[in-house]
Coordinates of C-alpha atoms in Angstrom, one line a residue:
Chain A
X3 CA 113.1 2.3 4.6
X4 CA 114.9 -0.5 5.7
X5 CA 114.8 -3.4 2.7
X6 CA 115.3 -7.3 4.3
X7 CA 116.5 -10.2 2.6
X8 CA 115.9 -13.6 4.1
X9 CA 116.4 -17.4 2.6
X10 CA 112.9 -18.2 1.8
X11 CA 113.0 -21.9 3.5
X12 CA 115.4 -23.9 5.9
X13 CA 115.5 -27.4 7.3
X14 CA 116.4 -28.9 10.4
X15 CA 116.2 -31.6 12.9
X16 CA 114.7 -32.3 16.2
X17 CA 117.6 -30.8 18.6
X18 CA 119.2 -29.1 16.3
X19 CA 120.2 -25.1 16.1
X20 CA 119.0 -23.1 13.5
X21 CA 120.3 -19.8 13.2
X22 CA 118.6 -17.8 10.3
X23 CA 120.4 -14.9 9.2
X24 CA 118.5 -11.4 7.8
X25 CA 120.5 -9.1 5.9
X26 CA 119.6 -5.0 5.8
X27 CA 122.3 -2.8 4.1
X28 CA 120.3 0.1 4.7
X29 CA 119.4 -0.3 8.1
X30 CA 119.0 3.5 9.5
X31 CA 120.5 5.1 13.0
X32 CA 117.1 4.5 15.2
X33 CA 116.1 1.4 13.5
X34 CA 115.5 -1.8 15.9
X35 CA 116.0 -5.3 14.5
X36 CA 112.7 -7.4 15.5
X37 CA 111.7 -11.0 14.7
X38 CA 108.6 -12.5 14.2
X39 CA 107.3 -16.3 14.4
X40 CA 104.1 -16.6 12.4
X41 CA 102.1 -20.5 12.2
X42 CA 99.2 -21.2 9.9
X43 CA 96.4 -19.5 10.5
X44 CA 97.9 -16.9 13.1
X45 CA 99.4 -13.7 13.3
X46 CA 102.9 -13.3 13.5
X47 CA 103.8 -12.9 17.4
X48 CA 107.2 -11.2 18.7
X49 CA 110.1 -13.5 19.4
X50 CA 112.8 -11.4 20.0
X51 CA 114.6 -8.0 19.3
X52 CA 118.1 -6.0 19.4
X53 CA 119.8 -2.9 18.6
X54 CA 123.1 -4.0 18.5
X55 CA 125.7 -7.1 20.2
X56 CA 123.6 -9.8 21.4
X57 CA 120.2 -10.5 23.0
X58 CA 119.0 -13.4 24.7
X59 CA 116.0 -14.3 26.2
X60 CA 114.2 -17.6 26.9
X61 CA 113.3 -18.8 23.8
X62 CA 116.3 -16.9 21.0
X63 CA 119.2 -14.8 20.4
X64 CA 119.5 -12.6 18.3
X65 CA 123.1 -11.7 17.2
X66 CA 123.7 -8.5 15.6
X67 CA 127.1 -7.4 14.1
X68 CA 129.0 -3.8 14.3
X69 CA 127.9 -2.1 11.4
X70 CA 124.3 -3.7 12.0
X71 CA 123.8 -4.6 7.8
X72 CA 122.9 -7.8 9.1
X73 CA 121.2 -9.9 12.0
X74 CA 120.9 -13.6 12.7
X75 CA 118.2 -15.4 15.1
X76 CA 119.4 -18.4 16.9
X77 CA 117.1 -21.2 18.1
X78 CA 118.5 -23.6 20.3
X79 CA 117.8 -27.3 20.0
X80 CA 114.4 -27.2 17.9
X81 CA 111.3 -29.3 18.4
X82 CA 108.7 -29.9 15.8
X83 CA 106.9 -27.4 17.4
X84 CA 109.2 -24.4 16.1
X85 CA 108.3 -25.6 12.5
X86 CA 107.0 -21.9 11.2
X87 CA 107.7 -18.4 9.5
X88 CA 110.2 -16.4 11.1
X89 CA 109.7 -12.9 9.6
X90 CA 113.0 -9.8 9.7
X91 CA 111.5 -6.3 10.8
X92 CA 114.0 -3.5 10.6
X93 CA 112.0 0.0 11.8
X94 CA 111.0 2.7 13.9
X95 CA 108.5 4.4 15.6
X96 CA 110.0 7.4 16.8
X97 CA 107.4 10.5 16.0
X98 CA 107.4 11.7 13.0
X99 CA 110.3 9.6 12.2
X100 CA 108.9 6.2 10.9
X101 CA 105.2 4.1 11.1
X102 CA 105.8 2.5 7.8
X103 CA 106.9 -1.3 8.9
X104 CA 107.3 -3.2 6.0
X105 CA 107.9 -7.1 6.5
X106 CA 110.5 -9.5 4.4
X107 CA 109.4 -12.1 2.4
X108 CA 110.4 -14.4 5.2
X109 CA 112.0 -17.7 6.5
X110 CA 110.0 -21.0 6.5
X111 CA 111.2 -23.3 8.9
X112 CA 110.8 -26.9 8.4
X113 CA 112.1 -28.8 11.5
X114 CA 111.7 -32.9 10.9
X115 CA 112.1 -35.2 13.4
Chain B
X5 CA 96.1 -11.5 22.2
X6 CA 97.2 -8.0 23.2
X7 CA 93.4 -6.6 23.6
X8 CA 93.1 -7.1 19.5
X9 CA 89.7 -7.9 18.2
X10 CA 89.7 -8.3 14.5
X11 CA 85.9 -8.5 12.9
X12 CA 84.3 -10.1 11.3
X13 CA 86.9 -13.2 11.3
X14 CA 85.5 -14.6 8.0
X15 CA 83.8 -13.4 4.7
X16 CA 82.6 -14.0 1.3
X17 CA 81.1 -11.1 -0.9
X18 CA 80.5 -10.5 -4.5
X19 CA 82.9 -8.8 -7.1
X20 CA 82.3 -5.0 -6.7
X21 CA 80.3 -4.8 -3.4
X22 CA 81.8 -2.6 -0.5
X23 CA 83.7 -4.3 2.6
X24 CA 84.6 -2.7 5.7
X25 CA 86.8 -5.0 8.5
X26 CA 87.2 -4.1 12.1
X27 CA 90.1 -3.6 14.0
X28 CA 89.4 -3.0 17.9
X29 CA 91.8 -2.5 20.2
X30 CA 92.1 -2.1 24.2
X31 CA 95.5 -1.0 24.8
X32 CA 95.2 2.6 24.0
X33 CA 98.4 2.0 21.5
X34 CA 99.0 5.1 18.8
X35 CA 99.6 2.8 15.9
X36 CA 97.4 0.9 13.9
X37 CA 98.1 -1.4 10.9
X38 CA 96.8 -2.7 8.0
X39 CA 98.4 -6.2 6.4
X40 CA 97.6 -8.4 4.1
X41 CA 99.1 -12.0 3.6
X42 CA 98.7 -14.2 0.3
X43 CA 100.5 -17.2 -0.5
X44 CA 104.1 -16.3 -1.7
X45 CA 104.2 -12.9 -0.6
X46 CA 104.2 -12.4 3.1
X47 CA 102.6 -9.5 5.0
X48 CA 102.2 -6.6 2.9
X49 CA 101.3 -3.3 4.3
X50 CA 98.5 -1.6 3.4
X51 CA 97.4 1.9 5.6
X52 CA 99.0 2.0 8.9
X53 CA 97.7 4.9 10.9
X54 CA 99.9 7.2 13.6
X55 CA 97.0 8.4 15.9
X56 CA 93.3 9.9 15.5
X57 CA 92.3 10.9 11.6
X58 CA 96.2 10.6 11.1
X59 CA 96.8 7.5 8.1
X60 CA 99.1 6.9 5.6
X61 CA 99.7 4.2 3.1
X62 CA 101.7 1.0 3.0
X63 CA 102.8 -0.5 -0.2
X64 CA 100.0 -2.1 -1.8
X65 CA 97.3 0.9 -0.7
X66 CA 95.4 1.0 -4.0
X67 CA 92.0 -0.3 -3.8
X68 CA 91.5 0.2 0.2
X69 CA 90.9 3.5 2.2
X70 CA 91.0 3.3 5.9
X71 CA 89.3 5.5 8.9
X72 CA 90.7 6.3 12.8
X73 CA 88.1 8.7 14.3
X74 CA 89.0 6.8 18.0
X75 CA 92.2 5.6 19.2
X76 CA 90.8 2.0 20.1
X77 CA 89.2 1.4 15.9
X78 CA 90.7 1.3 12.6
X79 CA 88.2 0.5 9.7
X80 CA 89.2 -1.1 6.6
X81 CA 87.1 -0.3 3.4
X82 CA 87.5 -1.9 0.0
X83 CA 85.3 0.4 -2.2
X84 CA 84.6 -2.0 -4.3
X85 CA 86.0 -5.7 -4.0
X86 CA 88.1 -7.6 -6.4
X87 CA 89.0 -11.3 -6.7
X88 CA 92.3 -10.1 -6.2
X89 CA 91.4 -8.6 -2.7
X90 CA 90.7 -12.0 -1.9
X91 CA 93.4 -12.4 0.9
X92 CA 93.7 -12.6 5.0
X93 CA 93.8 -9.4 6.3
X94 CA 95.6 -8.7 9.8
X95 CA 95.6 -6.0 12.2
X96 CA 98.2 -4.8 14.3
X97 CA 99.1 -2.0 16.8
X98 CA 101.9 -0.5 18.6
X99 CA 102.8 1.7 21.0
X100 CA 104.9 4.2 18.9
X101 CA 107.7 4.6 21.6
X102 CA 110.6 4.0 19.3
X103 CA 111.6 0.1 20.1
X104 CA 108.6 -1.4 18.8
X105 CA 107.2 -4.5 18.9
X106 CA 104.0 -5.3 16.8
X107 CA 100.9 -7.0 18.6
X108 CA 98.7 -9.0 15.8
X109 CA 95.1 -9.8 15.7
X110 CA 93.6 -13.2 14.4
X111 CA 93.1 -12.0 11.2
X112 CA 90.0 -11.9 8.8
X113 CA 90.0 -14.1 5.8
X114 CA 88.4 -12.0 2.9
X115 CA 86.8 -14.1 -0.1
X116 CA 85.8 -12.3 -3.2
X117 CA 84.1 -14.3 -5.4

């Protein structure tokens, strides 16, 4: 299984970009990289994920490097609003392959204004 | 969110009584979790299960069993409650294709007192 190391806070300002990074040494062949934004009193809900290069979508990136030990999420110009927990998931589903998803300790993100 | 019902959504029982929480789903997803999340430590998993009567345990699994005799419910069942079960307890399912992204209930908060 998969073992994910994240900074345990970060701060930032209103507009600027925060990229967290998630390391995973022993991320596994069939293993997808997934992150997670979590606020108070929620569940955590999908943000983005990635096999390997880059992804984008609407709201991240994720950037992902050749030998895949590591992954960073990119936000773009933050707003108070992306002031959360942003939670590494390295796994997979594949039958009889994997089920056991085990989440980091995860990222608190302060953003000030 | 994602056809996830998580019941009851709050509780307080007594040191040593039994406790069974809910998870119902309408998405006819194979996997079902188990997390818990306390202060400091994240989500931790607890039973995840990979279809019908098919469960397996997480990392902190001591102290809980868990049931799937339908694809839409997972039951979560503290035998007998501790102050140290005393947590907020989410659900969450998955399709089980491979690239998998987690869908999260609302969570139950569990007091033992």
């Amino acid at each position: 299984l998969a073992k994910t190391t994240q900074p345990i806070s970060m701060d930032s300002y209103e507009g600027q970009e925060v990229n967290i990074t998630c390391s995973h040494n022993n991320i596994a062949t069939n293993d997808y990289i997934t992150w997670y934004q979590q606020f108070p009193s929620q569940g955590p809900r999908f943000i983005i994920q990635g096999y390997k290069t880059k992804v984008t979508n609407e709201v991240a990136s994720l950037f992902i490097p050749a030998d895949r030990k590591s992954s960073t999420l990119s936000l773009p110009r933050v707003s108070l609003s992306d002031t959360a927990v942003y939670y590494c998931l390295v796994g997979t589903l594949v039958y009889n392959q994997g089920g056991k998803l085990i989440f980091g300790q995860g990222t608190e993100l302060s953003v000030k204004p | 969110d994602a056809g996830i019902t998580q019941s009851p959504r709050h509780k307080v029982t007594e040191t040593g009584t039994p406790v069974t929480l809910r998870c119902h789903q309408t998405e006819n997803h194979r996997y079902m979790y188990w997390y818990r999340q306390d202060p400091g430590h994240g989500l931790r998993l607890i039973h995840y299960s990979y279809g019908v009567k098919d469960t397996d345990k997480g990392e902190v699994s001591d102290g809980y069993s868990v049931s799937r005799s339908k694809t839409e419910d997972f039951l979560l069942t503290l035998e007998s409650a501790t102050s140290s079960q005393t947590s907020v307890y989410f659900c969450a399912i998955s399709t089980g294709t491979g690239n998998e992204k987690l869908f999260f209930g609302s969570g139950t908060q569990l007091s033992v007192l």
